[in-house]
Short mmCIF file of C-alpha atoms in Angstrom, two decimals:
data_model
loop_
_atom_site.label_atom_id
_atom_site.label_comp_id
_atom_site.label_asym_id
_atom_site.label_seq_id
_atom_site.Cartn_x
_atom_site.Cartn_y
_atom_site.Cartn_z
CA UNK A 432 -17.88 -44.90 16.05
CA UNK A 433 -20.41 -44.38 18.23
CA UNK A 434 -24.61 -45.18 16.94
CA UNK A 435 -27.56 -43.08 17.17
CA UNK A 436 -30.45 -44.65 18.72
CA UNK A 437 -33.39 -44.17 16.02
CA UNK A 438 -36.90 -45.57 16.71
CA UNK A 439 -35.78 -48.63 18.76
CA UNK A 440 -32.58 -49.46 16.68
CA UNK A 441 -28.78 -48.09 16.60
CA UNK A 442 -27.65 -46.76 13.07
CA UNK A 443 -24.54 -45.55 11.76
CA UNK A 444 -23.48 -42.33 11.43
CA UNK A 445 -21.87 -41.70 8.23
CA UNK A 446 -20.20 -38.16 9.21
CA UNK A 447 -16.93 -36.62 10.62
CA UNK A 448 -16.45 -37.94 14.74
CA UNK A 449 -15.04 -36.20 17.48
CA UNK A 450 -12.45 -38.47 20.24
CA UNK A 451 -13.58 -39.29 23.22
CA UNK A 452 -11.18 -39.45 26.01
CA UNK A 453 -10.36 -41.22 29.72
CA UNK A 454 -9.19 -37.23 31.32
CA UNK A 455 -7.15 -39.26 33.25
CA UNK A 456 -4.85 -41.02 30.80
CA UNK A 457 -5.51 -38.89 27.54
CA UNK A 458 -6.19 -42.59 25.84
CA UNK A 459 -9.00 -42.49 23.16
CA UNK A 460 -12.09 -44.48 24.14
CA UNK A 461 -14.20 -44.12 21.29
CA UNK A 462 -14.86 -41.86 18.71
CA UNK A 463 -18.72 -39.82 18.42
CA UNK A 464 -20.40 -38.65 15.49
CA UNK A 465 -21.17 -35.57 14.56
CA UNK A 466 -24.66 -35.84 13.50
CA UNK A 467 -26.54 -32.77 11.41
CA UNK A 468 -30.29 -31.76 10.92
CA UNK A 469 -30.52 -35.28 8.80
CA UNK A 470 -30.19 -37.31 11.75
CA UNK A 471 -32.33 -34.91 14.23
CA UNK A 472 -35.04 -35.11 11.67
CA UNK A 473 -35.17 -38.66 11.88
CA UNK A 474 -34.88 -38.77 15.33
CA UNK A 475 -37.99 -36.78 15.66
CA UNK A 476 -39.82 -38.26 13.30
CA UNK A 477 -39.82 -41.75 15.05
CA UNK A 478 -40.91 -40.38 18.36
CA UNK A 479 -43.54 -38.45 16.55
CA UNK A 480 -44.74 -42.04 15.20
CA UNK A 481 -44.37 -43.46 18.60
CA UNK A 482 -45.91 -40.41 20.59
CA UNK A 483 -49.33 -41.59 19.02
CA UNK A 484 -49.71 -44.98 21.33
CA UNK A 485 -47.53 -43.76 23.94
CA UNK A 486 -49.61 -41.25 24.81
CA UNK A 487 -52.78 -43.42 25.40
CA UNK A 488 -50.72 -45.85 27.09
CA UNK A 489 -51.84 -45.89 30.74
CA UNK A 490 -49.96 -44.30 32.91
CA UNK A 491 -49.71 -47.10 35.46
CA UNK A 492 -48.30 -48.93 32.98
CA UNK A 493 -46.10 -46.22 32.04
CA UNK A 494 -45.05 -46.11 35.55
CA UNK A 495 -44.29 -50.21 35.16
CA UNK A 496 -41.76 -49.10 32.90
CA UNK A 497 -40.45 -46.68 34.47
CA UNK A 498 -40.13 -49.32 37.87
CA UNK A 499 -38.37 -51.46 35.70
CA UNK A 500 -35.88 -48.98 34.56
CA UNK A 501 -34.87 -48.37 38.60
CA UNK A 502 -34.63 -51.48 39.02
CA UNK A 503 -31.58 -51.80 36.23
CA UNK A 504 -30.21 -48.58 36.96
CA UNK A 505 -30.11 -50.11 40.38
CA UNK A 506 -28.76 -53.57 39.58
CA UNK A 507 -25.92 -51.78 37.44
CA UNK A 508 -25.08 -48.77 39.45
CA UNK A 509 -21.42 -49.72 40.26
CA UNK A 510 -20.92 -50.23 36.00
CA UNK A 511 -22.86 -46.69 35.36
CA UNK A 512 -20.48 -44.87 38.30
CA UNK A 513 -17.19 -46.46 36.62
CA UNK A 514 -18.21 -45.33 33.02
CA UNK A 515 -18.53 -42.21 34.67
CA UNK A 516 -14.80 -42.15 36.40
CA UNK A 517 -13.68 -43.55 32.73
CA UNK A 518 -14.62 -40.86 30.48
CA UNK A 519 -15.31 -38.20 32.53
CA UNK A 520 -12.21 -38.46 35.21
CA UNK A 521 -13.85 -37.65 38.68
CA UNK A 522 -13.62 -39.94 41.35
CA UNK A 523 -15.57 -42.76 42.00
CA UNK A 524 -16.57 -41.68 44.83
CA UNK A 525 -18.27 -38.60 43.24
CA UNK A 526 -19.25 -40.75 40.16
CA UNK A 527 -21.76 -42.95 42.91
CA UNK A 528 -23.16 -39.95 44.46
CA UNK A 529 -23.88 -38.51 40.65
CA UNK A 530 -25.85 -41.94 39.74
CA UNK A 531 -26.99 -41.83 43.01
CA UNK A 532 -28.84 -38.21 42.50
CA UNK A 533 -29.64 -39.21 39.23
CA UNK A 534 -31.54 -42.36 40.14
CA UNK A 535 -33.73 -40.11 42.80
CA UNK A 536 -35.37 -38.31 39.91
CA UNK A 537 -36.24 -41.63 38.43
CA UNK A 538 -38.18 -41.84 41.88
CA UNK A 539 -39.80 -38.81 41.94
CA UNK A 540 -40.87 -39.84 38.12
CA UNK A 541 -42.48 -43.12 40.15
CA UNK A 542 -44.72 -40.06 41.39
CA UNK A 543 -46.64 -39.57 38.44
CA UNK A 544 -50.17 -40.73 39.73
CA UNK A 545 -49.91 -37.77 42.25
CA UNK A 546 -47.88 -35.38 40.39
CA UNK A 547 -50.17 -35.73 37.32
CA UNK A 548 -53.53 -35.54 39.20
CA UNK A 549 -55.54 -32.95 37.76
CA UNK A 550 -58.29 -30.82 40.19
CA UNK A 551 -62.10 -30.64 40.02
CA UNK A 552 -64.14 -27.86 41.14
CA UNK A 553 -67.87 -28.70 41.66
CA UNK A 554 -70.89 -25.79 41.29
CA UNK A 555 -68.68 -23.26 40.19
CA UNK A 556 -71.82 -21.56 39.53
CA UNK A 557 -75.11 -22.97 39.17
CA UNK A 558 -75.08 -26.79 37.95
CA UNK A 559 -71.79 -25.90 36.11
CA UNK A 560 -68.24 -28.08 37.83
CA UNK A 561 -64.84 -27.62 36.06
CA UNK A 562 -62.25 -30.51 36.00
CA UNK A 563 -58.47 -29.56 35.03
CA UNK A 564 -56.42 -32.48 33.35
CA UNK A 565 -52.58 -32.63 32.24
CA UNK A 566 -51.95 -33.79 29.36
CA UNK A 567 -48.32 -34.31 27.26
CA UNK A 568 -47.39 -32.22 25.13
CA UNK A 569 -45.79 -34.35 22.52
CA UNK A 570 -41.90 -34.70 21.05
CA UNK A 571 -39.32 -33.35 23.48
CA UNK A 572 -36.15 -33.03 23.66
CA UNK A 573 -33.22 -32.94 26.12
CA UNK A 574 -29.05 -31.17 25.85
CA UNK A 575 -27.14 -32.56 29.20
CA UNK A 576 -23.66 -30.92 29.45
CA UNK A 577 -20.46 -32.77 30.02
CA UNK A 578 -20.17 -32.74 33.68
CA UNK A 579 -22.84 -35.26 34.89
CA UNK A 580 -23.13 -37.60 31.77
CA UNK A 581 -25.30 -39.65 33.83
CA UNK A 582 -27.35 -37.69 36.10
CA UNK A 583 -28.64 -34.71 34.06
CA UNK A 584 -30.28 -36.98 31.58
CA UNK A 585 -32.16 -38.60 34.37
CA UNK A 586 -33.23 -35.33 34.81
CA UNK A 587 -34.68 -35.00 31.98
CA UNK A 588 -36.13 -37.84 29.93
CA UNK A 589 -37.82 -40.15 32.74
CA UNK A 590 -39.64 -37.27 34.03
CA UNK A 591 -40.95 -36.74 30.38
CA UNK A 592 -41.89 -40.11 28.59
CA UNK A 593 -43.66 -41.14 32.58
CA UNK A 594 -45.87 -37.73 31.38
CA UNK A 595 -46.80 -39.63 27.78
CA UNK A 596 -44.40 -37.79 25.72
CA UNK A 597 -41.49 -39.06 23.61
CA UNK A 598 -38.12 -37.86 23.85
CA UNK A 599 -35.15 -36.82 21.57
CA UNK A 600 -31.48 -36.94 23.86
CA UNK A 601 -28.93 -34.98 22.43
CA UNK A 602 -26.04 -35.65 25.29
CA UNK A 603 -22.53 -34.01 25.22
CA UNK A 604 -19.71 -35.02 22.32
CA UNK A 605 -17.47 -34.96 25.33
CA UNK A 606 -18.87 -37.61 27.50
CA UNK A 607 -21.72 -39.19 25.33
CA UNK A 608 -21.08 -43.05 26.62
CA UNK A 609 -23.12 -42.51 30.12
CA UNK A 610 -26.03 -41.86 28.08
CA UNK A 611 -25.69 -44.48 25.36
CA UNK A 612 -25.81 -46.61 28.50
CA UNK A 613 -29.03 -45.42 30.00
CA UNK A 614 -30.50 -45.83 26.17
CA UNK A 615 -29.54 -49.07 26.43
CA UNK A 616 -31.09 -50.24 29.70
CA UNK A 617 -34.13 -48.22 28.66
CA UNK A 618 -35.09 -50.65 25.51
CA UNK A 619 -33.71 -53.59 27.88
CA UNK A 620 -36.89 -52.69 30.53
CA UNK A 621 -39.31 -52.73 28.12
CA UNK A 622 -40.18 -49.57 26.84
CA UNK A 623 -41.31 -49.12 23.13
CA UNK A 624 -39.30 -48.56 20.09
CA UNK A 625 -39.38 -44.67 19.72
CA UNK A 626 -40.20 -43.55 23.15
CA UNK A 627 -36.45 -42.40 23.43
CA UNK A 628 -34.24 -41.40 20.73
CA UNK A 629 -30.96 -40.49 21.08
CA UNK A 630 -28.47 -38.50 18.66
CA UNK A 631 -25.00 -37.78 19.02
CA UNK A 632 -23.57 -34.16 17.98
CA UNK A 633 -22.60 -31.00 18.79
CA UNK A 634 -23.88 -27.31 17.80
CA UNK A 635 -25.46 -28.46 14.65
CA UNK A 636 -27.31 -31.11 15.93
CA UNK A 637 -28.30 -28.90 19.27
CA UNK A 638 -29.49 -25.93 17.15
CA UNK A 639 -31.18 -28.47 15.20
CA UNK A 640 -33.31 -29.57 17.71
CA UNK A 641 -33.95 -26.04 18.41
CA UNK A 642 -35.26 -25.30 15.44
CA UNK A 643 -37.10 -28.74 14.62
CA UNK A 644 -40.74 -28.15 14.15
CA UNK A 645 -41.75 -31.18 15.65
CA UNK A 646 -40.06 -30.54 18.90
CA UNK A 647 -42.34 -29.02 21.52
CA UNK A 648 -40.09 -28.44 24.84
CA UNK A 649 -36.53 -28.29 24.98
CA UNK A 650 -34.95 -28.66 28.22
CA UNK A 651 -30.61 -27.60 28.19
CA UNK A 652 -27.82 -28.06 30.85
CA UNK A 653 -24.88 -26.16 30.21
CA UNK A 654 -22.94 -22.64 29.67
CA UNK A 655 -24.23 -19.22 29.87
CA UNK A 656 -23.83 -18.43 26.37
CA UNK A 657 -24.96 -21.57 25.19
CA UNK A 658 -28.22 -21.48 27.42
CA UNK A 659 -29.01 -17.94 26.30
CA UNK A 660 -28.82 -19.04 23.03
CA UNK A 661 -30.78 -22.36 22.84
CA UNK A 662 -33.19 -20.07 24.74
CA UNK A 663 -33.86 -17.41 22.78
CA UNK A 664 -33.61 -20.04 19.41
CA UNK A 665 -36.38 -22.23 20.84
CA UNK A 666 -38.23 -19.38 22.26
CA UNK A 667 -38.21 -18.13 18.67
CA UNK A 668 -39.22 -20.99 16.98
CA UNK A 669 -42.36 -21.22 19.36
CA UNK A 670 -41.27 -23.61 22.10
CA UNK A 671 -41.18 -23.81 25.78
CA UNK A 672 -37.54 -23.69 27.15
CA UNK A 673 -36.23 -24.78 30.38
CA UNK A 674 -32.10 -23.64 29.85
CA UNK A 675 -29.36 -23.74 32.86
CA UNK A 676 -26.76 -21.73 32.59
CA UNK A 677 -23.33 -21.06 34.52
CA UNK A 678 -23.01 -19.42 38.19
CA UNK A 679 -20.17 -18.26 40.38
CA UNK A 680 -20.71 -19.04 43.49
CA UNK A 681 -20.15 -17.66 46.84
CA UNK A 682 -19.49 -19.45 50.10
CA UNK A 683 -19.53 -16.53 52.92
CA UNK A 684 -18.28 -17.06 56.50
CA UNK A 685 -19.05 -15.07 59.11
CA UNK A 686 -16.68 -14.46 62.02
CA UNK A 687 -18.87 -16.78 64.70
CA UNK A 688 -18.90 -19.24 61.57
CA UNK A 689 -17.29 -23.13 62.78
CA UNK A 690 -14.61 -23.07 60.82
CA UNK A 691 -13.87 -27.15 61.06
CA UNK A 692 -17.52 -27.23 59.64
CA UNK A 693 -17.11 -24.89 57.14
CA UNK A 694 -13.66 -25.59 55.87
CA UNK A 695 -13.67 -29.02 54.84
CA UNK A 696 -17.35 -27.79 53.38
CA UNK A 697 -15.61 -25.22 51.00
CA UNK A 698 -13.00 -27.71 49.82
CA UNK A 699 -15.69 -30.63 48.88
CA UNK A 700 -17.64 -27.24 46.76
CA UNK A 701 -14.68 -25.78 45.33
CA UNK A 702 -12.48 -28.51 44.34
CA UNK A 703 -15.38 -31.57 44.04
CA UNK A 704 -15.64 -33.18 40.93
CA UNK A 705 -12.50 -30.55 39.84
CA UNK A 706 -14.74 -27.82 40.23
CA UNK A 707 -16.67 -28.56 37.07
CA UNK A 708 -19.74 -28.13 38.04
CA UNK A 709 -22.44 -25.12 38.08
CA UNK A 710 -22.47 -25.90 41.86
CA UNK A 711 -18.95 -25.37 42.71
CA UNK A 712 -18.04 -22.93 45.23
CA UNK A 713 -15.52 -20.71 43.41
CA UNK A 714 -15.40 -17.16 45.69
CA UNK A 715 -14.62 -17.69 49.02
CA UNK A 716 -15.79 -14.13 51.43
CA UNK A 717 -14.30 -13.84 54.56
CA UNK A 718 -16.23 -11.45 56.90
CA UNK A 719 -14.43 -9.17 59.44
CA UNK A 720 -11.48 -10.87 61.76
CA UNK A 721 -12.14 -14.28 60.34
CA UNK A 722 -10.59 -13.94 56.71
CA UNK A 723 -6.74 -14.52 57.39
CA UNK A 724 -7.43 -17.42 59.46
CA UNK A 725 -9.93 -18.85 56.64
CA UNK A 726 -7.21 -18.34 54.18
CA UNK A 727 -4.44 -20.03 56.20
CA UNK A 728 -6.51 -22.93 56.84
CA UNK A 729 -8.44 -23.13 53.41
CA UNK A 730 -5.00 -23.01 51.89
CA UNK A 731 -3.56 -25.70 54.38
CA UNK A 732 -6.21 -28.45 54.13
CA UNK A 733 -6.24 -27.85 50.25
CA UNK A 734 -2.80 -28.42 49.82
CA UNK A 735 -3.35 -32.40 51.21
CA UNK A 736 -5.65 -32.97 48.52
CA UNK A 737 -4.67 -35.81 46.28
CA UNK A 738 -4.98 -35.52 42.87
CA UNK A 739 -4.77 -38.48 40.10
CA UNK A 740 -7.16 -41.12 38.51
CA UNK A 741 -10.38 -40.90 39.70
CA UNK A 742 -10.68 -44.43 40.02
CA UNK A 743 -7.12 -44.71 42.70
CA UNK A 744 -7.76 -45.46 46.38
CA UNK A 745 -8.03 -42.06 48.34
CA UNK A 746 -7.98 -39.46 45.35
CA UNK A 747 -10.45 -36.39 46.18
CA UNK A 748 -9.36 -34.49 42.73
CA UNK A 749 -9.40 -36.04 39.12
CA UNK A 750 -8.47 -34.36 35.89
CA UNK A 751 -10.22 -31.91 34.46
CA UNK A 752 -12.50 -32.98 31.19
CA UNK A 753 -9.80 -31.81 28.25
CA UNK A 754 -6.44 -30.04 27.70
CA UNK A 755 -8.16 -27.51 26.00
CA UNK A 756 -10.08 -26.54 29.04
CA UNK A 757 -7.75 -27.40 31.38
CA UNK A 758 -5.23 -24.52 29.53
CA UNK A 759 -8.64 -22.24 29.65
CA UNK A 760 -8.30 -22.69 33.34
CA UNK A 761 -4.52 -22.09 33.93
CA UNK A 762 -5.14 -18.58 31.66
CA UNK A 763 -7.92 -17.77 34.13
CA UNK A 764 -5.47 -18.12 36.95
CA UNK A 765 -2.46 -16.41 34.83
CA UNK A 766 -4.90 -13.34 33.84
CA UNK A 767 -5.84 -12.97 38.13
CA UNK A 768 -2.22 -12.91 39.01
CA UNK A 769 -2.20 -9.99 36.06
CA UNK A 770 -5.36 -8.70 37.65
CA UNK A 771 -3.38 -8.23 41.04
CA UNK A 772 -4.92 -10.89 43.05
CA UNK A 773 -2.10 -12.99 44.83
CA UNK A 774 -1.19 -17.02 44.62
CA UNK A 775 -2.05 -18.82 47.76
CA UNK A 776 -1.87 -21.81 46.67
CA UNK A 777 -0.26 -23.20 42.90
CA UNK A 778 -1.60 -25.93 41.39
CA UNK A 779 -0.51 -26.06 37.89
CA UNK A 780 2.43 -28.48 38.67
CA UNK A 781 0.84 -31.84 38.06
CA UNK A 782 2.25 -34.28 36.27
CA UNK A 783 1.42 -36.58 34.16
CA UNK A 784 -0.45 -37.97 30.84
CA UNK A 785 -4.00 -36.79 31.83
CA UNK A 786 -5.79 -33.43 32.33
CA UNK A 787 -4.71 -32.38 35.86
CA UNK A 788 -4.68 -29.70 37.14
CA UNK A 789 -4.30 -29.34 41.35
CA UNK A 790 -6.16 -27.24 43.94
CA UNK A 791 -5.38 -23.73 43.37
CA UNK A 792 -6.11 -20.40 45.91
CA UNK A 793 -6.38 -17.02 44.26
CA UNK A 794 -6.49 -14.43 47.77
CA UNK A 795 -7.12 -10.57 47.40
CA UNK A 796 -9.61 -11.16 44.68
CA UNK A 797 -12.55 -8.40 43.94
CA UNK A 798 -15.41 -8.47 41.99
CA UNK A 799 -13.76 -6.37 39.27
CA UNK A 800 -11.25 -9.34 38.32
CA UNK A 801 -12.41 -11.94 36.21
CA UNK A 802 -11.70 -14.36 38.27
CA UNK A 803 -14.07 -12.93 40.48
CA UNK A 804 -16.93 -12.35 38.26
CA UNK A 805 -16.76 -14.86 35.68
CA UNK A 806 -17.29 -18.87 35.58
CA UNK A 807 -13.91 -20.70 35.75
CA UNK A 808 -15.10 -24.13 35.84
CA UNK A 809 -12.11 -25.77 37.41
CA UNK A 810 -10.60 -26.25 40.71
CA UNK A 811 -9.93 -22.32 41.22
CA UNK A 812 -11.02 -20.55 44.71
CA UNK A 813 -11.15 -16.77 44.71
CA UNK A 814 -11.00 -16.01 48.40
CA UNK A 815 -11.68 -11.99 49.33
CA UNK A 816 -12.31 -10.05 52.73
CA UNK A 817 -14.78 -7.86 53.47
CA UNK A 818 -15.88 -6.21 56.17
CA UNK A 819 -19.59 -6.41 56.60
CA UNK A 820 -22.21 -9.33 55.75
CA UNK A 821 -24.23 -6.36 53.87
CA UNK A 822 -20.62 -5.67 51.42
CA UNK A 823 -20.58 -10.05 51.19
CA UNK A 824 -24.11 -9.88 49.94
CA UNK A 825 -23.51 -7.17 47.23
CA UNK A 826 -20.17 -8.60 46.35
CA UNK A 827 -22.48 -12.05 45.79
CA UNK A 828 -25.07 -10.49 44.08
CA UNK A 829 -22.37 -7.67 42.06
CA UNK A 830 -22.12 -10.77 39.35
CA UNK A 831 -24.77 -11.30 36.77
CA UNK A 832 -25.41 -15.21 37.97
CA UNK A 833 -27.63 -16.37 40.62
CA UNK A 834 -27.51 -20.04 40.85
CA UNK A 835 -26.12 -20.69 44.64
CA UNK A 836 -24.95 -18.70 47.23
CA UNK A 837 -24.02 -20.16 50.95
CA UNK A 838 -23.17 -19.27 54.51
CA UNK A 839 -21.58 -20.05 57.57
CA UNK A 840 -22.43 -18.97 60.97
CA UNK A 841 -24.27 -19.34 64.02
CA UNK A 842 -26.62 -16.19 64.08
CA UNK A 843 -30.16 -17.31 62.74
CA UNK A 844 -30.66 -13.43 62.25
CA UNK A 845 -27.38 -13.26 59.81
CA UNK A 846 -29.02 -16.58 57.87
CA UNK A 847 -32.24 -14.97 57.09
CA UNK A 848 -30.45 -11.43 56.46
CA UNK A 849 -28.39 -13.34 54.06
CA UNK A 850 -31.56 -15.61 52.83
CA UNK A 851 -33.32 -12.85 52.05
CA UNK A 852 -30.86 -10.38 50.40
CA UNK A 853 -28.66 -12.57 48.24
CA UNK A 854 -30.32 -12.95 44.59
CA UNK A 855 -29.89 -16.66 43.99
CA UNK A 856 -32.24 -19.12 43.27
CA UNK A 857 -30.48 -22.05 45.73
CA UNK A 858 -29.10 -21.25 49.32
CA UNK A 859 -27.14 -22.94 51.52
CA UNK A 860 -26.66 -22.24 55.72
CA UNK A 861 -23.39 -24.30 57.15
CA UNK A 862 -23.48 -26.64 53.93
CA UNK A 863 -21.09 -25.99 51.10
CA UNK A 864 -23.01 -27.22 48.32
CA UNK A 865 -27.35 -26.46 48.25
CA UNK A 866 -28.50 -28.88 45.61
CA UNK A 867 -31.69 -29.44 46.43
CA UNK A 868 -33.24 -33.02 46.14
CA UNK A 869 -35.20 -34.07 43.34
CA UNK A 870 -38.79 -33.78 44.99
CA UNK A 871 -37.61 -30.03 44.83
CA UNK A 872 -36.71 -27.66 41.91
CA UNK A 873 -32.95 -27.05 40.82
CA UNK A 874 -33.90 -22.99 40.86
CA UNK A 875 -31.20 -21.00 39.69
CA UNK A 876 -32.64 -16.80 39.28
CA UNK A 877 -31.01 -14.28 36.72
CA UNK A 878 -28.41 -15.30 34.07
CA UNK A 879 -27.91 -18.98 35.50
CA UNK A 880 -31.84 -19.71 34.09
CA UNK A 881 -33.39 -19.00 31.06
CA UNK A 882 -37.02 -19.80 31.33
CA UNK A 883 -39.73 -20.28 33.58
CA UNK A 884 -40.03 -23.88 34.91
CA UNK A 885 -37.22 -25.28 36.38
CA UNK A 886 -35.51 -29.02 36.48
CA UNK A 887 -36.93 -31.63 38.20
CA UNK A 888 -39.30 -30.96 41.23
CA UNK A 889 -43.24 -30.36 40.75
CA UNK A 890 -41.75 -27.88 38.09
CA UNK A 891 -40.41 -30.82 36.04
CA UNK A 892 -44.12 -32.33 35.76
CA UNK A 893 -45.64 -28.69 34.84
CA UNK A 894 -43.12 -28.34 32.39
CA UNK A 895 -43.26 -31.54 30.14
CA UNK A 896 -47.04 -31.52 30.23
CA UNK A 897 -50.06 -28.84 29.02
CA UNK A 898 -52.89 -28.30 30.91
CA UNK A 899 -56.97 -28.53 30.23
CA UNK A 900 -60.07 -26.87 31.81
CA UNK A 901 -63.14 -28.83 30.78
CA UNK A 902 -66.14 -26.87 32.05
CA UNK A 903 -69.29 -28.87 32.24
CA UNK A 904 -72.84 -28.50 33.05
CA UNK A 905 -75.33 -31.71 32.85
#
């Protein structure tokens, strides 16, 4: 059974424990507590203790810390991808580029002594100058989803305890051994006992957090639904709230588009890390003449895929992260078939004693199917035809979520028409995938954000820190 991390030492959990499992193989790997408000509570309560010298600790020293962190991230980054690939199931290829992003916002973090410099304004008016400082704002905490067990709580906690606050990590039951990990190099560089705590659980121990009184910030990864909630439950209980939530994306392609860019593009964002991920390209649009010839070859190159262990030589498509979802995912493509859309491409034959489930190509799809509208999260493409960019830009912005939309062409005038008329927060031109780097914010708009400040980015540093005007006259 797995240990929370309380004030510098790892307790036991005396509660009921979910399995956690390799995707690939279905083998149990450990089991993970199910911790309550008992063990948030205590959780808090030792970074409240620690908040009180952390927060005068210098910040260069902070950022000393944090230096030392990289540098064992860095020294085990092959062990952190292949923890990944073990209890997660995407490939290790896709498990380096996840550490990979993750360790970038650990840079950006290195940033602090220009991120965190305040402004000062001198004769305002007469003999009177005004000085702004950031300061933290005290216990915080932080929900990663399943998905990137590594790199979404490197979005979150370095970013905070460089600012002088301490932090509570609450990471998924599914995939909790990535972050047990980071914990673990975090005491190893240095860092005092309570600066990060980190409790395993699900709901109860989430809402818990949400509720805590001692909590000042919450930041959440995850599901629509889930996001909305922790939002409005943190909102309620007077805290600031930074929540992702799901998206459906679309990948448009116009008829000038380069298709030998753009079709290997919309394979790596549909079917990458088994399409579990709030990035994922699920709708394919194909505008006027091009659409049958996008289908043929979408359908064609996604059929070579190989699917199996994320750790095998040459696999581009692990398992998905449980049977449970993975049957979720086969009723999605069961209820579009019902819906009238037609199978391009089948992928529910894979075999074998993990969670797979292959490349699959749903054509004829409109946004009054569900598999149009609403987050799969699996390795599903919806491809449809219009006729116009203007009907690809409604169909895009028809569904409530507004995380990432792309396209692919060579018209500059189509980009900006499509730039400035889709309504989501992250766009791509000839790229499949627009996650922005960590110097910039991860912005999804409408019901893929709840909140004001997004992830990492200068947003990060406004969000984990409160802000004073000192107006003085001598």
């Amino acid at each position: 059974m797995l240990k929370n991390l309380i004030g510098g030492a790892w307790r036991e959990v005396h509660r009921p424990g979910l399995p956690v499992y390799n995707p690939a193989t279905g083998e149990v790997l450990e089991e993970v507590p199910l911790s309550g408000p008992e063990e948030v509570d205590q959780a808090v309560r030792a970074a409240e203790v620690a908040f009180v010298a952390w927060s005068r600790t210098p910040l260069l020293e902070r950022v000393r810390l944090m230096f030392r962190f990289k540098e064992l991230l860095e020294r085990h980054f092959e062990d952190l991808a292949r923890l990944v690939t073990l209890h997660h199931g995407k490939t290790l290829e896709e498990a380096r580029g996840e550490v990979r992003r993750g360790i970038e916002v650990v840079d950006l973090a290195l940033s602090a002594p220009t991120l965190l410099q305040g402004r000062t304004l001198r004769e305002v008016t007469g003999g009177v100058d005004q000085n702004l400082f950031h300061y933290p704002l005290g216990v915080v905490a932080g929900i990663p989803p399943f998905n990137f067990p590594v790199m979404i709580p490197l979005w979150m906690f370095p970013i905070a305890v460089v600012a002088g606050n301490t932090f509570v990590l609450k990471p998924s039951e599914r995939t909790p051994l990535g972050a047990v990990r980071l914990a673990e190099l975090f005491l190893e560089a240095g860092f005092p006992e309570g600066v990060l705590n980190l409790v395993h659980g699900g709901k109860e121990a989430a809402e818990a957090l949400a509720r805590h009184p001692g909590v000042r910030a919450v930041q959440f990864v995850g599901s629509e639904p889930v996001a909305r909630r922790i939002y409005a439950l943190a909102a309620e209980h007077g805290k600031r709230v930074s929540a992702a939530g799901g998206a459906k994306n679309h990948l448009v392609v116009l008829p000038d588009a380069d298709l030998d860019l753009a079709v290997p593009a919309i394979l790596n964002s549909a079917f990458g890390n088994a399409g579990e991920r709030c990035l994922a390209g699920s709708v394919a649009v194909g505008v006027g003449a091009v659409g049958p010839e996008l289908l043929e070859r979408v359908v064609a190159a996604a059929r070579g895929l190989k699917v199996g262990p994320g750790w095998e030589e040459g696999v581009q498509v692990g398992p998905l992260i449980r049977e449970e979802h993975r049957r979720r995912v086969v009723g999605y493509i069961q209820r579009g078939l019902e819906e009238g859309a037609t199978l391009a491409l089948d992928g529910r034959g894979v075999e074998g004693p993990g969670f797979f489930l292959g490349p699959t190509v749903l054509s004829g799809v409109s946004p009054g199917m569900a598999v149009g509208r609403e987050e799969i999260f699996g390795p599903v493409l919806a491809v449809s035809f219009v006729k116009t960019l203007e009907e690809a830009i409604q169909q895009a912005n028809a569904v409530p979520y507004g995380n990432m939309a792309c396209i692919f062409t060579q018209s500059g005038k189509a980009a900006r028409a499509f730039r400035e008329g889709v309504q989501a927060g992250m766009v791509g031109v000839n790229v499949g995938v627009a996650q922005p780097f960590a110097f910039y914010p991860f912005s999804g708009w409408r019901d893929s954000f709840f909140g004001d400040l997004h992830p990492h980015g200068p947003d990060a540093f406004l969000f984990y820190t409160q802000r004073k005007v000192v107006v003085e006259r001598w």
